[in-house]
Short mmCIF file of C-alpha atoms and ligand atoms in Angstrom, two decimals:
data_model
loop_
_atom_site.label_atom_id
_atom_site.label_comp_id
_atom_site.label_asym_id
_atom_site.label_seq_id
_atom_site.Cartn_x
_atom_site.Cartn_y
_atom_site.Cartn_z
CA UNK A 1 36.57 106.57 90.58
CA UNK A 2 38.30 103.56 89.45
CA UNK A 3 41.91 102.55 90.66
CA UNK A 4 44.50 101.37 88.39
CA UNK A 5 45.16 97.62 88.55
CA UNK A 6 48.70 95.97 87.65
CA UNK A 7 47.23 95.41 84.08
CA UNK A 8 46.55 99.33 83.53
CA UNK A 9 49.49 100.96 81.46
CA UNK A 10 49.22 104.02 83.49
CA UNK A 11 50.33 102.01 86.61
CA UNK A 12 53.04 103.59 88.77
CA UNK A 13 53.49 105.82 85.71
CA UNK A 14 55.78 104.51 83.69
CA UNK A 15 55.06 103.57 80.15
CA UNK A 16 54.38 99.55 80.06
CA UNK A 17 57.18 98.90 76.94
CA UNK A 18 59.30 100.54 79.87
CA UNK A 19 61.14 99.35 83.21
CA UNK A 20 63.17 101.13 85.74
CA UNK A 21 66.25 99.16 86.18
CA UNK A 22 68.95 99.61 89.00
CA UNK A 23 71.71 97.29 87.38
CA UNK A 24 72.09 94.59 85.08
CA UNK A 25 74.84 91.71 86.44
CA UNK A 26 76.75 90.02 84.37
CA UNK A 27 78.33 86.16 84.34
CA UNK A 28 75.73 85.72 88.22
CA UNK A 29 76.35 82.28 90.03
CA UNK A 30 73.84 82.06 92.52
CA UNK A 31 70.52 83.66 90.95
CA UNK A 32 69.87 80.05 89.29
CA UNK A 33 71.15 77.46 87.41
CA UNK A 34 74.37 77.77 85.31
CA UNK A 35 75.94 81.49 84.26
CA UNK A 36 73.24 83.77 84.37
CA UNK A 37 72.27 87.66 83.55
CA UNK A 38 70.41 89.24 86.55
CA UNK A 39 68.82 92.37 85.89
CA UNK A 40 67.77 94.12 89.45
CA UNK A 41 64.44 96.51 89.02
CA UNK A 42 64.27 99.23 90.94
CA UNK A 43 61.59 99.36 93.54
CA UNK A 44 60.55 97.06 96.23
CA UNK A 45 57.30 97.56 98.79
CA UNK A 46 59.37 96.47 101.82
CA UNK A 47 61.80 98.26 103.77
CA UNK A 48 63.56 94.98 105.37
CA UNK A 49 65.88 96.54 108.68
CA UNK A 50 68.52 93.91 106.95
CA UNK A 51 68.27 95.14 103.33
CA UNK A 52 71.99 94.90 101.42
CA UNK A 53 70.60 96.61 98.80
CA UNK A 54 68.73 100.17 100.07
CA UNK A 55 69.60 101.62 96.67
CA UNK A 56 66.65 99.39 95.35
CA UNK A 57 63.93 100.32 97.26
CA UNK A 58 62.24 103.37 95.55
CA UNK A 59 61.13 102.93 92.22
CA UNK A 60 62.54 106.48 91.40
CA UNK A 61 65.80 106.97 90.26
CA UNK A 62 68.48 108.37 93.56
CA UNK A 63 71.67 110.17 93.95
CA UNK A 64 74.04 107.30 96.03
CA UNK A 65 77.29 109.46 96.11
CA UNK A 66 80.85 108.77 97.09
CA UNK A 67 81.52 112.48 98.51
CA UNK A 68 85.46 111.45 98.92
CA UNK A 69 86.23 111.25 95.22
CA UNK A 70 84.82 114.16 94.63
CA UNK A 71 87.91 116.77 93.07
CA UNK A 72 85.54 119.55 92.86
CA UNK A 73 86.16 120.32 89.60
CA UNK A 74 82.67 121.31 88.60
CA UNK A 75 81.91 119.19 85.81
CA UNK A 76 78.55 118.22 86.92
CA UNK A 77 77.38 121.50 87.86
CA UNK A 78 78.06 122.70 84.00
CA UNK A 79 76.81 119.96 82.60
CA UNK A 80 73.45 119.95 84.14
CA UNK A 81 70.60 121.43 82.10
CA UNK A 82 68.31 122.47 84.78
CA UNK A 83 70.81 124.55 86.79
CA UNK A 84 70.40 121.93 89.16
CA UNK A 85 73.78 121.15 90.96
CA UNK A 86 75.83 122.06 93.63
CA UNK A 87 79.51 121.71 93.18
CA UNK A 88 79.75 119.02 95.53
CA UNK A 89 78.96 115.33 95.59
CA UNK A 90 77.62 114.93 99.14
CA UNK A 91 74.94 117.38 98.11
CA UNK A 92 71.84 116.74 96.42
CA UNK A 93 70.23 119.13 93.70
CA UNK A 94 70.23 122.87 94.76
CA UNK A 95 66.57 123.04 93.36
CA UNK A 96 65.27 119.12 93.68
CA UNK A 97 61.93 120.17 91.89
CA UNK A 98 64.12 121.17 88.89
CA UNK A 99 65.90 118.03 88.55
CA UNK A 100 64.23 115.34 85.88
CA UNK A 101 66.78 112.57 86.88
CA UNK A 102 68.74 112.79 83.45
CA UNK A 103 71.79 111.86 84.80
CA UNK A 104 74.01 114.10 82.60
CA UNK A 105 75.56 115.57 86.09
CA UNK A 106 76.63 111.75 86.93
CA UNK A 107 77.80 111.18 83.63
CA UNK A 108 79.96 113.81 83.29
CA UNK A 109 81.42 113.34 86.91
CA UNK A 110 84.95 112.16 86.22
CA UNK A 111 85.64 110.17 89.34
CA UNK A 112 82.42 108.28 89.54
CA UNK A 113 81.59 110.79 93.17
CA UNK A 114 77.82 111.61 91.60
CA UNK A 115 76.42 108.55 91.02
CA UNK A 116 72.87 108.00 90.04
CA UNK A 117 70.98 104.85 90.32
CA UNK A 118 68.02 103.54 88.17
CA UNK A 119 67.52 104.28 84.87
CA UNK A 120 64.43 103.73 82.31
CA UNK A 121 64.69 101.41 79.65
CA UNK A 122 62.31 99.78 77.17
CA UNK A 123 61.70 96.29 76.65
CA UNK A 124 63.62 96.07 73.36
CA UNK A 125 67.04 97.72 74.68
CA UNK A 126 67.06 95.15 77.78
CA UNK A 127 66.12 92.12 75.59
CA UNK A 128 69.18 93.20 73.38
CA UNK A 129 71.97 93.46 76.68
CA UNK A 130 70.31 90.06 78.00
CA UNK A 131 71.17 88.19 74.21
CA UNK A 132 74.57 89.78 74.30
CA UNK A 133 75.33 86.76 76.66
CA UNK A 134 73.36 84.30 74.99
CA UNK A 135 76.55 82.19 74.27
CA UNK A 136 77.13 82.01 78.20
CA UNK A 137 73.60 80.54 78.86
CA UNK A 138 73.58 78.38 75.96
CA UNK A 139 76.79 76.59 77.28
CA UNK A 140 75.95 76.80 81.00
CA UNK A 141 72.30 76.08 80.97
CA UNK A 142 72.04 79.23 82.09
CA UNK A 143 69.38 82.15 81.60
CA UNK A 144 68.22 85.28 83.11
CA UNK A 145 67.18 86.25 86.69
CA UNK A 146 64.71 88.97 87.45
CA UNK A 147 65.20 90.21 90.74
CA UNK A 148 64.91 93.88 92.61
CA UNK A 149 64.10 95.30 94.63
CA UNK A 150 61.26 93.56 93.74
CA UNK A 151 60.62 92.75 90.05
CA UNK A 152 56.69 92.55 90.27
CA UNK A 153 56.45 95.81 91.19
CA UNK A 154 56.89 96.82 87.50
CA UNK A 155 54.42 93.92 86.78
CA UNK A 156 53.56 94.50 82.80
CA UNK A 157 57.10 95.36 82.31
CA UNK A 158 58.08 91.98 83.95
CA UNK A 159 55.19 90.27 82.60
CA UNK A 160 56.88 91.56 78.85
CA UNK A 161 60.14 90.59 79.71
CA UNK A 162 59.71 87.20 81.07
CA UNK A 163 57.64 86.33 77.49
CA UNK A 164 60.24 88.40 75.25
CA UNK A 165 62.98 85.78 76.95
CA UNK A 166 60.62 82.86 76.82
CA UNK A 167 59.89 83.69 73.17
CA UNK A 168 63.85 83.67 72.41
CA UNK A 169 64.04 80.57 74.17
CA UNK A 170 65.98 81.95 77.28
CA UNK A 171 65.57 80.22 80.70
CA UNK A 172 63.65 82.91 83.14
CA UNK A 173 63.96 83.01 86.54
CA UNK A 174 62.03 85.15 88.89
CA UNK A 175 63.90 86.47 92.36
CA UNK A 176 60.43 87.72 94.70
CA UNK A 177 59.63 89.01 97.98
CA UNK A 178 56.02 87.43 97.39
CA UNK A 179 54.84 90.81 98.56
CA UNK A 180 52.87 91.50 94.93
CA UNK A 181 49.70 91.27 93.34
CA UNK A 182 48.52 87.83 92.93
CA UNK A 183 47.08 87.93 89.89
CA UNK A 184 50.23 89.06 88.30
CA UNK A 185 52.43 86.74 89.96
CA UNK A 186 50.34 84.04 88.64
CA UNK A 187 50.29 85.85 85.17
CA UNK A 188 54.29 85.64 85.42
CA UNK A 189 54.01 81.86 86.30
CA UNK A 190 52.84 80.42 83.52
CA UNK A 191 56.54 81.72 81.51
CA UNK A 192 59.15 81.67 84.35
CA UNK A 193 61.02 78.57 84.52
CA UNK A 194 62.23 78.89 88.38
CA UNK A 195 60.56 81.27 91.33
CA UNK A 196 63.44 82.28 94.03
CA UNK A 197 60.96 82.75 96.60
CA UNK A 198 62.29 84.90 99.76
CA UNK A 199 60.41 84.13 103.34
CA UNK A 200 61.75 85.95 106.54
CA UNK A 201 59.13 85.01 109.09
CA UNK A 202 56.04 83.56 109.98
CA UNK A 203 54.58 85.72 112.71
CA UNK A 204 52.79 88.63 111.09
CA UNK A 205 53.54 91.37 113.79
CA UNK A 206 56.90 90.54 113.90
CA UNK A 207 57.22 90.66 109.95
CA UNK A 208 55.41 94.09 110.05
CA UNK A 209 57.84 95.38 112.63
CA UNK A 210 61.32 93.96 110.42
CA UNK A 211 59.55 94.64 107.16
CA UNK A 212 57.45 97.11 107.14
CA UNK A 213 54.47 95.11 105.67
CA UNK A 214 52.46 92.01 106.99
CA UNK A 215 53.22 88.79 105.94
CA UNK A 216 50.00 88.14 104.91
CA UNK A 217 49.77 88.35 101.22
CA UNK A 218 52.99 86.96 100.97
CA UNK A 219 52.26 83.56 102.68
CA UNK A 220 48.30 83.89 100.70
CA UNK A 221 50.74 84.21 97.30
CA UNK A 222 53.69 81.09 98.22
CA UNK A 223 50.69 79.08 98.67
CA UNK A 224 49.08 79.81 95.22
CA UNK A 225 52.17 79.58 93.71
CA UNK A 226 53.30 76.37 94.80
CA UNK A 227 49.47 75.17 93.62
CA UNK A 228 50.52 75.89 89.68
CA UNK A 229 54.53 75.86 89.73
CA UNK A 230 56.57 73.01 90.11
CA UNK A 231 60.37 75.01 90.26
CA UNK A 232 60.28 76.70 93.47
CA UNK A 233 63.45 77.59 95.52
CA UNK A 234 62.91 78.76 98.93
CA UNK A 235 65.12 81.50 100.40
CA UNK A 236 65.27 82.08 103.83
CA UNK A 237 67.46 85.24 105.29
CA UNK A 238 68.76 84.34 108.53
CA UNK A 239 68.90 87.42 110.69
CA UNK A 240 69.91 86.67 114.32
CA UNK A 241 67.22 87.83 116.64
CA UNK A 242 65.31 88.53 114.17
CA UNK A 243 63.60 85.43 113.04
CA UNK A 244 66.73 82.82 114.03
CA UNK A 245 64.52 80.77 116.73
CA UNK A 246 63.18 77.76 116.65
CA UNK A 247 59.65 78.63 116.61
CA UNK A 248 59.84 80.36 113.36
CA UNK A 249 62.43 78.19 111.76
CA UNK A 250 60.10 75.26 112.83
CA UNK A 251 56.59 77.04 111.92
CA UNK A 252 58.93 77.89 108.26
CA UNK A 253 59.40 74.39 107.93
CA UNK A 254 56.05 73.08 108.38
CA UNK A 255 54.50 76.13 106.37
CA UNK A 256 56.57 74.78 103.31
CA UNK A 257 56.19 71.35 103.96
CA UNK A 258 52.52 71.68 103.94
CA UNK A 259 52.92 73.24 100.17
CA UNK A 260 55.11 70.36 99.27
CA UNK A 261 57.57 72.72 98.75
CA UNK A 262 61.22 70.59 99.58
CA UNK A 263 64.28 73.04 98.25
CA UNK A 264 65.39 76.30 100.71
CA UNK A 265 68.86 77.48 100.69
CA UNK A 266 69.51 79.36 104.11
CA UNK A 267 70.78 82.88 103.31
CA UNK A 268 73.35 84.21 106.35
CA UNK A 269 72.83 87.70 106.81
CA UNK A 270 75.93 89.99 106.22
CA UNK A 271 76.78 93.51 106.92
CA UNK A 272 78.15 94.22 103.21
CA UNK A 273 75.42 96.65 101.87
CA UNK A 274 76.22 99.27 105.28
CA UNK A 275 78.32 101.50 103.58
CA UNK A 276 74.93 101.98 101.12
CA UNK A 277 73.45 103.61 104.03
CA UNK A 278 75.37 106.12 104.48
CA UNK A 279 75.79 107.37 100.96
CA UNK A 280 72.36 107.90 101.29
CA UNK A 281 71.77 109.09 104.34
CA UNK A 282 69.62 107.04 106.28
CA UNK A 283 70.65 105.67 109.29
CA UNK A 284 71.50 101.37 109.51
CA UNK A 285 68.40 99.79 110.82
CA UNK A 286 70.91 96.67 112.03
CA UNK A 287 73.96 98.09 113.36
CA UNK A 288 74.09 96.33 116.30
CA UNK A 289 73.70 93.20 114.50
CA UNK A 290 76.21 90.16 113.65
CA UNK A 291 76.23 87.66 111.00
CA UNK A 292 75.10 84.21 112.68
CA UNK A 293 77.79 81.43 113.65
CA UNK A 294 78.05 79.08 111.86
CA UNK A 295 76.77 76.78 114.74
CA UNK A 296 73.72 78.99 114.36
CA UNK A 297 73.83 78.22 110.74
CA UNK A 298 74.18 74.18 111.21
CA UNK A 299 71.24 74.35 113.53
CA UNK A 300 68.84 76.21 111.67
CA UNK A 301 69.70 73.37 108.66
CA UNK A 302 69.48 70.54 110.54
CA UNK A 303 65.69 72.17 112.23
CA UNK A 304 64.51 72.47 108.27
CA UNK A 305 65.82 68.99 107.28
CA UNK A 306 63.16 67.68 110.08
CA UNK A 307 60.53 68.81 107.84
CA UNK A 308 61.65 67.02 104.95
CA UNK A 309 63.60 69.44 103.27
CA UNK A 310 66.38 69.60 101.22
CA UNK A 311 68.44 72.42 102.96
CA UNK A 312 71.33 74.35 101.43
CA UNK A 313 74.02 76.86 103.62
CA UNK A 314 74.98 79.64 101.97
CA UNK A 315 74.66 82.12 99.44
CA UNK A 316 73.78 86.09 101.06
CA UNK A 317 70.45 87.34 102.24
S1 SF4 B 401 70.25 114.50 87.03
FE1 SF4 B 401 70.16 115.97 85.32
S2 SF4 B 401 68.71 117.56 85.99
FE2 SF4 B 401 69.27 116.37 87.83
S3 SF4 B 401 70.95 117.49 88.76
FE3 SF4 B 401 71.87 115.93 87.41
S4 SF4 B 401 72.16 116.97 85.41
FE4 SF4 B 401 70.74 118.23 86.63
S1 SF4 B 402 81.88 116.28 88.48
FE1 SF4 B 402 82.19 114.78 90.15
S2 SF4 B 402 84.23 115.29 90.92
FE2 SF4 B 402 83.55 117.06 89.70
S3 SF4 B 402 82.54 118.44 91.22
FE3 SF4 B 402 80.94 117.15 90.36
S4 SF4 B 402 80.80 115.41 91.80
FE4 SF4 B 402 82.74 116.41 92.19
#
């Protein structure tokens, strides 16, 4: 028996002219240079306990209601095809094996209570709502910004994409966990103008136990990268008591100064995607957790700039 590979069509199932998109953002400051389109895929092989964006984590399409708008006024449950609904919007499908994700009950919700996220599209639809804000990019030296979940996850449908944008002369960038197949990462490479390159820690148990994966791969694929790309921007989550001590922010800083690597903006960790949680019930990994100081902040800068780095605060992990 042979397994499929990232270059296979029939790879996580989905048609390769196809993608499974979460949301496509609009007029985007901080995914790159200038005013930018991102487009989040849906699906992403970690399970960070910080995540801001659960929503994005299974490559399926997911019900993520807001069960207080909901009027009861039954317009999903006639509306669905299948049967499918119950009259409420804090409640899944009545028969979950009936329901093909068509989104028709969230569609005809009137108050926006059934909402479902991810949605298919094919390479040609998404090339057409990126060039709607050509204009914007053109002016701004802007572009687009692939980012997830984790983009390589749909790897030929990125690996389309990122040539579709290069081919209409659109500036690409590429937002990763690292955690992906090498070989298509590299694939991706040779078209993406910029990588936005996430690292959370250096020790590999404690990665496994905040993650959900080793670090492994991801460390095996920064340092291939940085061998063939020159436009690499390090991001680095800061999590307090997670991976805010010295030992990792120093063994971070001589990891990427090794590569050569010299741009990381330092990403404060925030409480903002919480409220995800509990629309789809599952519990907060973090609740106990606070955003750092910014004393914290200053310090974990100035530890980086020791390595030779050119250190930005800000943005959101
Ligand atoms: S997504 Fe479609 S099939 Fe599923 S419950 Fe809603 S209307 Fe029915
Ligand atoms: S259509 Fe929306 S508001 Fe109406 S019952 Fe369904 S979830 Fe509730």
């Amino acid at each position: 028996m042979t397994c499929a590979t990232w270059t296979d069509p029939a790879f996580l199932g989905i048609p390769v002219a196809e993608g499974r998109i979460l949301r496509i953002e609009r007029f985007a400051i901080h995914d790159g240079p200038g005013i930018r389109t991102t487009v989040f895929l849906k699906g992403c092989p970690l399970r960070c306990a910080w995540c801001h964006s659960p929503e994005s984590q299974l490559l399926q399409p997911e019900f993520m209601p807001k069960p207080e708008r909901c009027i009861r006024c039954l317009g999903c449950t006639t509306a669905c095809p299948h049967h499918a609904v119950q009259p409420a919007a804090d409640k899944g499908p009545i028969a979950p094996d009936a329901c093909d994700t068509c989104g028709a009950c969230a569609q005809a919700c009137p108050t926006g209570a059934r909402e479902l996220v991810g949605r298919t599209m094919s390479v040609d639809a998404l090339m057409a709502e990126i060039e709607r804000d050509r204009i914007f990019y053109d002016e701004s030296e802007g572009g687009v910004t692939f980012s997830g979940g984790e983009p390589l996850m749909q790897p030929a449908f990125l690996l389309d994409m990122v040539r579709s944008c290069r081919a209409s002369a659109i500036h690409v960038a590429v937002d990763t966990c690292g955690h992906a197949d090498t070989g298509a990462l590299l694939e991706v490479a040779r078209d993406a103008d910029l990588f936005l390159f996430d690292l959370k820690m250096m020790d590999e148990e404690r990665h496994l136990a905040y993650t959900g994966s080793s670090n492994v791969r991801i460390l095996h694929n920064l340092e291939r990268l940085a061998a063939v790309h020159s436009n690499i921007l390090v991001r680095f989550p800061l999590i307090p008591g997670v991976n805010d001590d010295d030992k990792n922010v120093r063994e971070t800083g001589a990891f990427l100064s090794a590569l050569r690597l010299t741009r990381v903006d330092v990403l404060p960790y925030h409480r903002a995607g919480m409220a995800k949680y509990d629309r789809l019930q599952r519990p907060y990994p973090l609740a106990d957790t606070q955003p750092p100081t910014a004393d914290l902040q200053a310090h974990v800068v100035r530890l980086l700039e020791e390595y030779g780095l050119i250190v930005r605060p800000g943005g959101s992990s």
